[in-house]
């Protein structure tokens, strides 16, 4: 099976669902899929976790393509920014960055 790309996913989605007239519909749909992912994680259903995460990624790929952005490049740039920050761990596997004084 050939690997999908941001472009191939966007092409399929446009052919299947038509063009996006309002990008917020993609974000709203991603919220629905995120709720489904939350349910799958609460149930510990790895198969559904994979499927729902993929659904969210598909919507994000489409959103990025519509804006002339590349998700992989944006994640790479954001990780460089994150690695340069100081972080405060919450103790639950998450955390928040420490804002520099005076900002």
CSV table of N, CA, C and O in Angstrom, one decimal:
chain,number,residue,atom,x,y,z
A,1,UNK,N,0.8,-1.2,0.0
A,1,UNK,CA,0.0,0.0,0.0
A,1,UNK,C,0.9,1.2,0.0
A,1,UNK,O,1.8,1.4,0.8
A,2,UNK,N,0.6,2.2,-0.9
A,2,UNK,CA,1.4,3.4,-1.0
A,2,UNK,C,1.1,4.3,0.2
A,2,UNK,O,-0.1,4.4,0.7
A,3,UNK,N,2.1,5.0,0.7
A,3,UNK,CA,1.9,6.0,1.8
A,3,UNK,C,1.1,7.2,1.3
A,3,UNK,O,1.3,7.7,0.1
A,4,UNK,N,0.2,7.6,2.1
A,4,UNK,CA,-0.6,8.8,1.8
A,4,UNK,C,0.3,10.1,2.0
A,4,UNK,O,1.2,10.0,2.8
A,5,UNK,N,0.0,11.1,1.4
A,5,UNK,CA,0.6,12.4,1.6
A,5,UNK,C,-0.5,13.5,1.9
A,5,UNK,O,-1.6,13.2,1.7
A,6,UNK,N,0.0,14.6,2.4
A,6,UNK,CA,-1.0,15.7,2.6
A,6,UNK,C,-1.7,16.0,1.4
A,6,UNK,O,-2.9,16.2,1.4
A,7,UNK,N,-1.0,16.0,0.2
A,7,UNK,CA,-1.7,16.3,-1.0
A,7,UNK,C,-2.7,15.3,-1.5
A,7,UNK,O,-3.8,15.6,-1.9
A,8,UNK,N,-2.3,14.0,-1.3
A,8,UNK,CA,-3.2,12.9,-1.8
A,8,UNK,C,-4.4,12.8,-0.9
A,8,UNK,O,-5.5,12.6,-1.4
A,9,UNK,N,-4.3,13.1,0.4
A,9,UNK,CA,-5.4,13.1,1.3
A,9,UNK,C,-6.4,14.3,0.9
A,9,UNK,O,-7.6,14.1,0.9
A,10,UNK,N,-5.8,15.4,0.7
A,10,UNK,CA,-6.6,16.6,0.4
A,10,UNK,C,-7.3,16.4,-0.9
A,10,UNK,O,-8.5,16.7,-1.1
A,11,UNK,N,-6.7,15.8,-1.9
A,11,UNK,CA,-7.3,15.6,-3.2
A,11,UNK,C,-8.5,14.6,-3.0
A,11,UNK,O,-9.6,14.9,-3.6
A,12,UNK,N,-8.3,13.5,-2.3
A,12,UNK,CA,-9.3,12.6,-2.1
A,12,UNK,C,-10.5,13.2,-1.4
A,12,UNK,O,-11.7,13.1,-1.8
A,13,UNK,N,-10.2,14.0,-0.3
A,13,UNK,CA,-11.3,14.7,0.4
A,13,UNK,C,-12.1,15.7,-0.4
A,13,UNK,O,-13.3,15.7,-0.3
A,14,UNK,N,-11.4,16.4,-1.3
A,14,UNK,CA,-12.1,17.4,-2.1
A,14,UNK,C,-13.0,16.6,-3.1
A,14,UNK,O,-14.1,17.0,-3.4
A,15,UNK,N,-12.4,15.5,-3.7
A,15,UNK,CA,-13.2,14.8,-4.7
A,15,UNK,C,-14.4,14.1,-4.0
A,15,UNK,O,-15.5,13.9,-4.6
A,16,UNK,N,-14.2,13.7,-2.8
A,16,UNK,CA,-15.3,13.0,-2.0
A,16,UNK,C,-16.3,13.9,-1.4
A,16,UNK,O,-17.5,13.6,-1.5
A,17,UNK,N,-15.9,15.0,-0.8
A,17,UNK,CA,-16.8,15.9,0.0
A,17,UNK,C,-17.0,17.2,-0.7
A,17,UNK,O,-17.9,18.0,-0.2
A,18,UNK,N,-16.2,17.6,-1.7
A,18,UNK,CA,-16.3,18.9,-2.3
A,18,UNK,C,-15.4,19.9,-1.6
A,18,UNK,O,-14.8,19.6,-0.6
A,19,UNK,N,-15.3,21.1,-2.2
A,19,UNK,CA,-14.4,22.1,-1.7
A,19,UNK,C,-14.9,22.6,-0.3
A,19,UNK,O,-16.1,22.6,0.0
A,20,UNK,N,-14.0,23.1,0.4
A,20,UNK,CA,-14.3,23.7,1.7
A,20,UNK,C,-14.5,25.2,1.5
A,20,UNK,O,-13.7,25.9,1.0
A,21,UNK,N,-15.7,25.6,1.9
A,21,UNK,CA,-16.0,27.0,1.8
A,21,UNK,C,-15.8,27.8,3.1
A,21,UNK,O,-15.6,29.0,3.0
A,22,UNK,N,-15.7,27.1,4.2
A,22,UNK,CA,-15.4,27.7,5.5
A,22,UNK,C,-14.5,26.7,6.3
A,22,UNK,O,-15.0,25.7,6.7
A,23,UNK,N,-13.3,27.1,6.5
A,23,UNK,CA,-12.3,26.3,7.1
A,23,UNK,C,-12.7,25.8,8.6
A,23,UNK,O,-12.3,24.8,9.0
A,24,UNK,N,-13.6,26.6,9.2
A,24,UNK,CA,-14.0,26.3,10.6
A,24,UNK,C,-14.7,25.0,10.6
A,24,UNK,O,-14.8,24.3,11.6
A,25,UNK,N,-15.4,24.6,9.5
A,25,UNK,CA,-16.1,23.3,9.5
A,25,UNK,C,-15.1,22.1,9.7
A,25,UNK,O,-15.4,21.1,10.3
A,26,UNK,N,-13.9,22.3,9.2
A,26,UNK,CA,-12.9,21.2,9.4
A,26,UNK,C,-12.5,21.2,10.9
A,26,UNK,O,-12.3,20.1,11.4
A,27,UNK,N,-12.3,22.3,11.5
A,27,UNK,CA,-12.0,22.3,12.9
A,27,UNK,C,-13.1,21.8,13.8
A,27,UNK,O,-12.9,21.0,14.7
A,28,UNK,N,-14.3,22.2,13.5
A,28,UNK,CA,-15.5,21.6,14.2
A,28,UNK,C,-15.6,20.1,14.0
A,28,UNK,O,-15.9,19.4,15.0
A,29,UNK,N,-15.3,19.6,12.8
A,29,UNK,CA,-15.4,18.2,12.6
A,29,UNK,C,-14.2,17.5,13.4
A,29,UNK,O,-14.4,16.4,14.0
A,30,UNK,N,-13.1,18.1,13.5
A,30,UNK,CA,-11.9,17.6,14.2
A,30,UNK,C,-12.3,17.5,15.7
A,30,UNK,O,-11.9,16.5,16.4
A,31,UNK,N,-13.1,18.4,16.2
A,31,UNK,CA,-13.6,18.4,17.6
A,31,UNK,C,-14.5,17.2,17.8
A,31,UNK,O,-14.4,16.5,18.9
A,32,UNK,N,-15.3,16.9,16.9
A,32,UNK,CA,-16.2,15.7,17.0
A,32,UNK,C,-15.3,14.4,17.0
A,32,UNK,O,-15.5,13.5,17.8
A,33,UNK,N,-14.3,14.4,16.1
A,33,UNK,CA,-13.4,13.2,16.1
A,33,UNK,C,-12.6,13.1,17.4
A,33,UNK,O,-12.2,12.1,17.8
A,34,UNK,N,-12.2,14.3,17.9
A,34,UNK,CA,-11.4,14.3,19.2
A,34,UNK,C,-12.3,13.7,20.3
A,34,UNK,O,-11.7,13.0,21.2
A,35,UNK,N,-13.6,14.0,20.4
A,35,UNK,CA,-14.4,13.4,21.4
A,35,UNK,C,-14.5,11.9,21.2
A,35,UNK,O,-14.5,11.2,22.2
A,36,UNK,N,-14.5,11.4,19.9
A,36,UNK,CA,-14.5,10.0,19.7
A,36,UNK,C,-13.2,9.4,20.1
A,36,UNK,O,-13.2,8.3,20.6
A,37,UNK,N,-12.1,10.1,19.9
A,37,UNK,CA,-10.8,9.6,20.4
A,37,UNK,C,-10.8,9.6,21.9
A,37,UNK,O,-10.2,8.6,22.5
A,38,UNK,N,-11.3,10.5,22.6
A,38,UNK,CA,-11.4,10.5,24.0
A,38,UNK,C,-12.2,9.3,24.5
A,38,UNK,O,-11.7,8.6,25.5
A,39,UNK,N,-13.3,9.0,23.9
A,39,UNK,CA,-14.0,7.8,24.2
A,39,UNK,C,-13.2,6.5,24.0
A,39,UNK,O,-13.2,5.6,24.9
A,40,UNK,N,-12.5,6.4,22.9
A,40,UNK,CA,-11.7,5.3,22.6
A,40,UNK,C,-10.6,5.1,23.6
A,40,UNK,O,-10.3,4.0,24.1
A,41,UNK,N,-9.9,6.2,24.0
A,41,UNK,CA,-8.9,6.1,25.0
A,41,UNK,C,-9.4,5.7,26.4
A,41,UNK,O,-8.8,5.0,27.1
A,42,UNK,N,-10.6,6.2,26.7
A,42,UNK,CA,-11.2,5.9,28.0
A,42,UNK,C,-11.5,4.4,28.1
A,42,UNK,O,-11.4,3.8,29.1
A,43,UNK,N,-11.9,3.8,26.9
A,43,UNK,CA,-12.2,2.4,26.8
A,43,UNK,C,-10.9,1.6,26.6
A,43,UNK,O,-11.0,0.3,26.7
A,44,UNK,N,-9.8,2.2,26.3
A,44,UNK,CA,-8.5,1.5,26.1
A,44,UNK,C,-8.6,0.7,24.8
A,44,UNK,O,-7.9,-0.3,24.6
A,45,UNK,N,-9.4,1.1,23.8
A,45,UNK,CA,-9.5,0.4,22.5
A,45,UNK,C,-8.5,0.9,21.5
A,45,UNK,O,-8.7,1.9,20.9
A,46,UNK,N,-7.4,0.2,21.5
A,46,UNK,CA,-6.2,0.6,20.6
A,46,UNK,C,-6.6,0.7,19.2
A,46,UNK,O,-6.1,1.6,18.5
A,47,UNK,N,-7.4,-0.1,18.7
A,47,UNK,CA,-7.8,-0.1,17.3
A,47,UNK,C,-8.6,1.2,17.0
A,47,UNK,O,-8.3,1.9,16.0
A,48,UNK,N,-9.5,1.6,17.8
A,48,UNK,CA,-10.3,2.8,17.7
A,48,UNK,C,-9.4,4.0,17.9
A,48,UNK,O,-9.6,5.1,17.3
A,49,UNK,N,-8.5,3.9,18.8
A,49,UNK,CA,-7.5,5.0,19.1
A,49,UNK,C,-6.8,5.4,17.8
A,49,UNK,O,-6.7,6.5,17.4
A,50,UNK,N,-6.3,4.3,17.1
A,50,UNK,CA,-5.6,4.5,15.8
A,50,UNK,C,-6.5,5.1,14.8
A,50,UNK,O,-6.1,6.1,14.1
A,51,UNK,N,-7.7,4.6,14.7
A,51,UNK,CA,-8.6,5.1,13.6
A,51,UNK,C,-9.0,6.6,13.9
A,51,UNK,O,-9.1,7.4,13.0
A,52,UNK,N,-9.4,6.9,15.1
A,52,UNK,CA,-9.8,8.3,15.5
A,52,UNK,C,-8.7,9.3,15.3
A,52,UNK,O,-8.9,10.4,14.9
A,53,UNK,N,-7.5,8.8,15.8
A,53,UNK,CA,-6.3,9.7,15.6
A,53,UNK,C,-6.1,10.0,14.1
A,53,UNK,O,-5.8,11.1,13.7
A,54,UNK,N,-6.2,9.0,13.3
A,54,UNK,CA,-6.0,9.1,11.8
A,54,UNK,C,-7.1,10.1,11.3
A,54,UNK,O,-6.8,10.9,10.4
A,55,UNK,N,-8.3,10.0,11.7
A,55,UNK,CA,-9.4,10.9,11.3
A,55,UNK,C,-9.0,12.3,11.6
A,55,UNK,O,-9.2,13.2,10.7
A,56,UNK,N,-8.5,12.6,12.8
A,56,UNK,CA,-8.1,13.9,13.1
A,56,UNK,C,-6.9,14.4,12.2
A,56,UNK,O,-6.9,15.5,11.7
A,57,UNK,N,-6.0,13.5,12.0
A,57,UNK,CA,-4.8,13.9,11.2
A,57,UNK,C,-5.3,14.2,9.7
A,57,UNK,O,-4.8,15.2,9.1
A,58,UNK,N,-6.2,13.5,9.2
A,58,UNK,CA,-6.8,13.7,7.9
A,58,UNK,C,-7.4,15.1,7.8
A,58,UNK,O,-7.1,15.9,6.8
A,59,UNK,N,-8.1,15.5,8.8
A,59,UNK,CA,-8.7,16.8,8.8
A,59,UNK,C,-7.6,17.9,8.9
A,59,UNK,O,-7.7,19.0,8.3
A,60,UNK,N,-6.6,17.7,9.7
A,60,UNK,CA,-5.5,18.6,9.9
A,60,UNK,C,-4.7,18.8,8.6
A,60,UNK,O,-4.3,19.9,8.2
A,61,UNK,N,-4.5,17.6,8.0
A,61,UNK,CA,-3.8,17.7,6.7
A,61,UNK,C,-4.5,18.6,5.7
A,61,UNK,O,-3.9,19.4,5.0
A,62,UNK,N,-5.8,18.4,5.6
A,62,UNK,CA,-6.6,19.2,4.7
A,62,UNK,C,-6.6,20.7,5.1
A,62,UNK,O,-6.5,21.5,4.2
A,63,UNK,N,-6.7,21.0,6.3
A,63,UNK,CA,-6.7,22.4,6.8
A,63,UNK,C,-5.3,23.0,6.4
A,63,UNK,O,-5.3,24.1,5.9
A,64,UNK,N,-4.2,22.3,6.7
A,64,UNK,CA,-2.9,22.8,6.3
A,64,UNK,C,-2.8,23.1,4.8
A,64,UNK,O,-2.2,24.1,4.4
A,65,UNK,N,-3.2,22.1,4.0
A,65,UNK,CA,-3.1,22.2,2.6
A,65,UNK,C,-3.9,23.4,2.1
A,65,UNK,O,-3.4,24.2,1.2
A,66,UNK,N,-5.1,23.7,2.6
A,66,UNK,CA,-5.9,24.8,2.2
A,66,UNK,C,-5.2,26.1,2.5
A,66,UNK,O,-5.4,27.1,1.9
A,67,UNK,N,-4.3,26.1,3.5
A,67,UNK,CA,-3.6,27.3,3.9
A,67,UNK,C,-2.1,27.4,3.3
A,67,UNK,O,-1.4,28.3,3.7
A,68,UNK,N,-1.8,26.5,2.4
A,68,UNK,CA,-0.5,26.5,1.8
A,68,UNK,C,0.6,26.1,2.8
A,68,UNK,O,1.8,26.5,2.6
A,69,UNK,N,0.3,25.3,3.8
A,69,UNK,CA,1.2,25.0,4.9
A,69,UNK,C,1.4,23.5,4.8
A,69,UNK,O,0.6,22.7,4.3
A,70,UNK,N,2.6,23.0,5.3
A,70,UNK,CA,2.9,21.6,5.4
A,70,UNK,C,2.9,21.2,6.9
A,70,UNK,O,3.7,21.7,7.6
A,71,UNK,N,2.1,20.2,7.2
A,71,UNK,CA,2.0,19.8,8.6
A,71,UNK,C,3.3,19.3,9.2
A,71,UNK,O,3.7,19.7,10.3
A,72,UNK,N,4.0,18.5,8.4
A,72,UNK,CA,5.3,18.0,8.9
A,72,UNK,C,6.3,19.1,9.2
A,72,UNK,O,7.0,19.1,10.2
A,73,UNK,N,6.4,20.0,8.2
A,73,UNK,CA,7.3,21.2,8.4
A,73,UNK,C,6.9,22.0,9.6
A,73,UNK,O,7.7,22.5,10.3
A,74,UNK,N,5.6,22.2,9.8
A,74,UNK,CA,5.1,23.1,10.9
A,74,UNK,C,5.4,22.4,12.3
A,74,UNK,O,5.8,23.0,13.2
A,75,UNK,N,5.2,21.1,12.3
A,75,UNK,CA,5.5,20.3,13.5
A,75,UNK,C,7.0,20.4,13.8
A,75,UNK,O,7.4,20.6,15.0
A,76,UNK,N,7.8,20.2,12.8
A,76,UNK,CA,9.3,20.3,13.0
A,76,UNK,C,9.7,21.7,13.5
A,76,UNK,O,10.5,21.8,14.5
A,77,UNK,N,9.1,22.7,12.9
A,77,UNK,CA,9.5,24.1,13.4
A,77,UNK,C,9.0,24.3,14.8
A,77,UNK,O,9.7,24.9,15.7
A,78,UNK,N,7.8,23.8,15.1
A,78,UNK,CA,7.2,24.0,16.5
A,78,UNK,C,8.1,23.2,17.5
A,78,UNK,O,8.3,23.7,18.6
A,79,UNK,N,8.5,22.0,17.1
A,79,UNK,CA,9.4,21.2,18.1
A,79,UNK,C,10.7,22.0,18.3
A,79,UNK,O,11.2,21.9,19.5
A,80,UNK,N,11.3,22.6,17.3
A,80,UNK,CA,12.5,23.4,17.6
A,80,UNK,C,12.2,24.5,18.6
A,80,UNK,O,13.0,24.7,19.5
A,81,UNK,N,11.0,25.2,18.5
A,81,UNK,CA,10.6,26.2,19.4
A,81,UNK,C,10.4,25.6,20.8
A,81,UNK,O,10.9,26.1,21.8
A,82,UNK,N,9.7,24.4,20.9
A,82,UNK,CA,9.5,23.8,22.1
A,82,UNK,C,10.8,23.3,22.8
A,82,UNK,O,10.9,23.5,24.0
A,83,UNK,N,11.7,22.8,22.1
A,83,UNK,CA,13.0,22.4,22.6
A,83,UNK,C,13.8,23.5,23.2
A,83,UNK,O,14.6,23.3,24.1
A,84,UNK,N,13.6,24.7,22.7
A,84,UNK,CA,14.3,25.9,23.2
A,84,UNK,C,13.7,26.5,24.5
A,84,UNK,O,14.3,27.3,25.1
A,85,UNK,N,12.5,26.1,24.8
A,85,UNK,CA,11.8,26.6,26.0
A,85,UNK,C,12.1,25.8,27.2
A,85,UNK,O,12.5,24.7,27.2
A,86,UNK,N,11.8,26.4,28.4
A,86,UNK,CA,11.8,25.8,29.7
A,86,UNK,C,10.4,25.3,30.0
A,86,UNK,O,9.5,26.0,29.7
A,87,UNK,N,10.3,24.1,30.6
A,87,UNK,CA,9.0,23.5,30.8
A,87,UNK,C,8.8,23.2,32.3
A,87,UNK,O,9.8,22.8,33.0
A,88,UNK,N,7.6,23.2,32.7
A,88,UNK,CA,7.1,22.8,34.0
A,88,UNK,C,6.2,21.6,33.8
A,88,UNK,O,5.1,21.7,33.2
A,89,UNK,N,6.7,20.4,34.3
A,89,UNK,CA,5.9,19.2,34.2
A,89,UNK,C,4.7,19.2,35.2
A,89,UNK,O,4.9,19.6,36.3
A,90,UNK,N,3.6,18.7,34.7
A,90,UNK,CA,2.4,18.7,35.6
A,90,UNK,C,2.3,17.4,36.4
A,90,UNK,O,1.5,17.3,37.3
A,91,UNK,N,3.2,16.4,36.1
A,91,UNK,CA,3.1,15.2,36.8
A,91,UNK,C,2.2,14.1,36.2
A,91,UNK,O,2.1,13.0,36.8
A,92,UNK,N,1.5,14.5,35.2
A,92,UNK,CA,0.6,13.5,34.5
A,92,UNK,C,0.9,13.2,33.1
A,92,UNK,O,0.1,12.7,32.3
A,93,UNK,N,2.2,13.6,32.7
A,93,UNK,CA,2.6,13.4,31.3
A,93,UNK,C,2.4,14.6,30.5
A,93,UNK,O,2.7,14.5,29.3
A,94,UNK,N,1.9,15.7,31.0
A,94,UNK,CA,1.8,16.9,30.3
A,94,UNK,C,2.5,18.0,31.1
A,94,UNK,O,3.1,17.8,32.1
A,95,UNK,N,2.4,19.2,30.6
A,95,UNK,CA,3.1,20.4,31.2
A,95,UNK,C,2.8,21.6,30.4
A,95,UNK,O,2.1,21.7,29.5
A,96,UNK,N,3.5,22.7,30.9
A,96,UNK,CA,3.3,24.0,30.2
A,96,UNK,C,4.7,24.7,30.2
A,96,UNK,O,5.5,24.4,31.1
A,97,UNK,N,4.9,25.5,29.2
A,97,UNK,CA,6.2,26.2,29.1
A,97,UNK,C,6.2,27.3,30.1
A,97,UNK,O,5.1,27.9,30.4
A,98,UNK,N,7.4,27.6,30.6
A,98,UNK,CA,7.6,28.7,31.5
A,98,UNK,C,7.8,30.0,30.7
A,98,UNK,O,8.8,30.0,29.9
A,99,UNK,N,6.9,31.0,30.9
A,99,UNK,CA,7.1,32.2,30.2
A,99,UNK,C,8.2,33.0,30.8
A,99,UNK,O,8.3,33.1,32.0
A,100,UNK,N,9.0,33.6,29.9
A,100,UNK,CA,10.1,34.4,30.4
A,100,UNK,C,9.6,35.6,31.2
A,100,UNK,O,8.5,36.1,30.9
A,101,UNK,N,10.4,36.1,32.2
A,101,UNK,CA,10.0,37.3,33.0
A,101,UNK,C,9.7,38.5,32.1
A,101,UNK,O,10.5,38.7,31.1
A,102,UNK,N,8.7,39.3,32.4
A,102,UNK,CA,8.5,40.5,31.6
A,102,UNK,C,7.7,40.3,30.4
A,102,UNK,O,7.5,41.2,29.6
A,103,UNK,N,7.1,39.1,30.1
A,103,UNK,CA,6.3,38.9,28.9
A,103,UNK,C,4.9,38.6,29.3
A,103,UNK,O,4.5,38.3,30.4
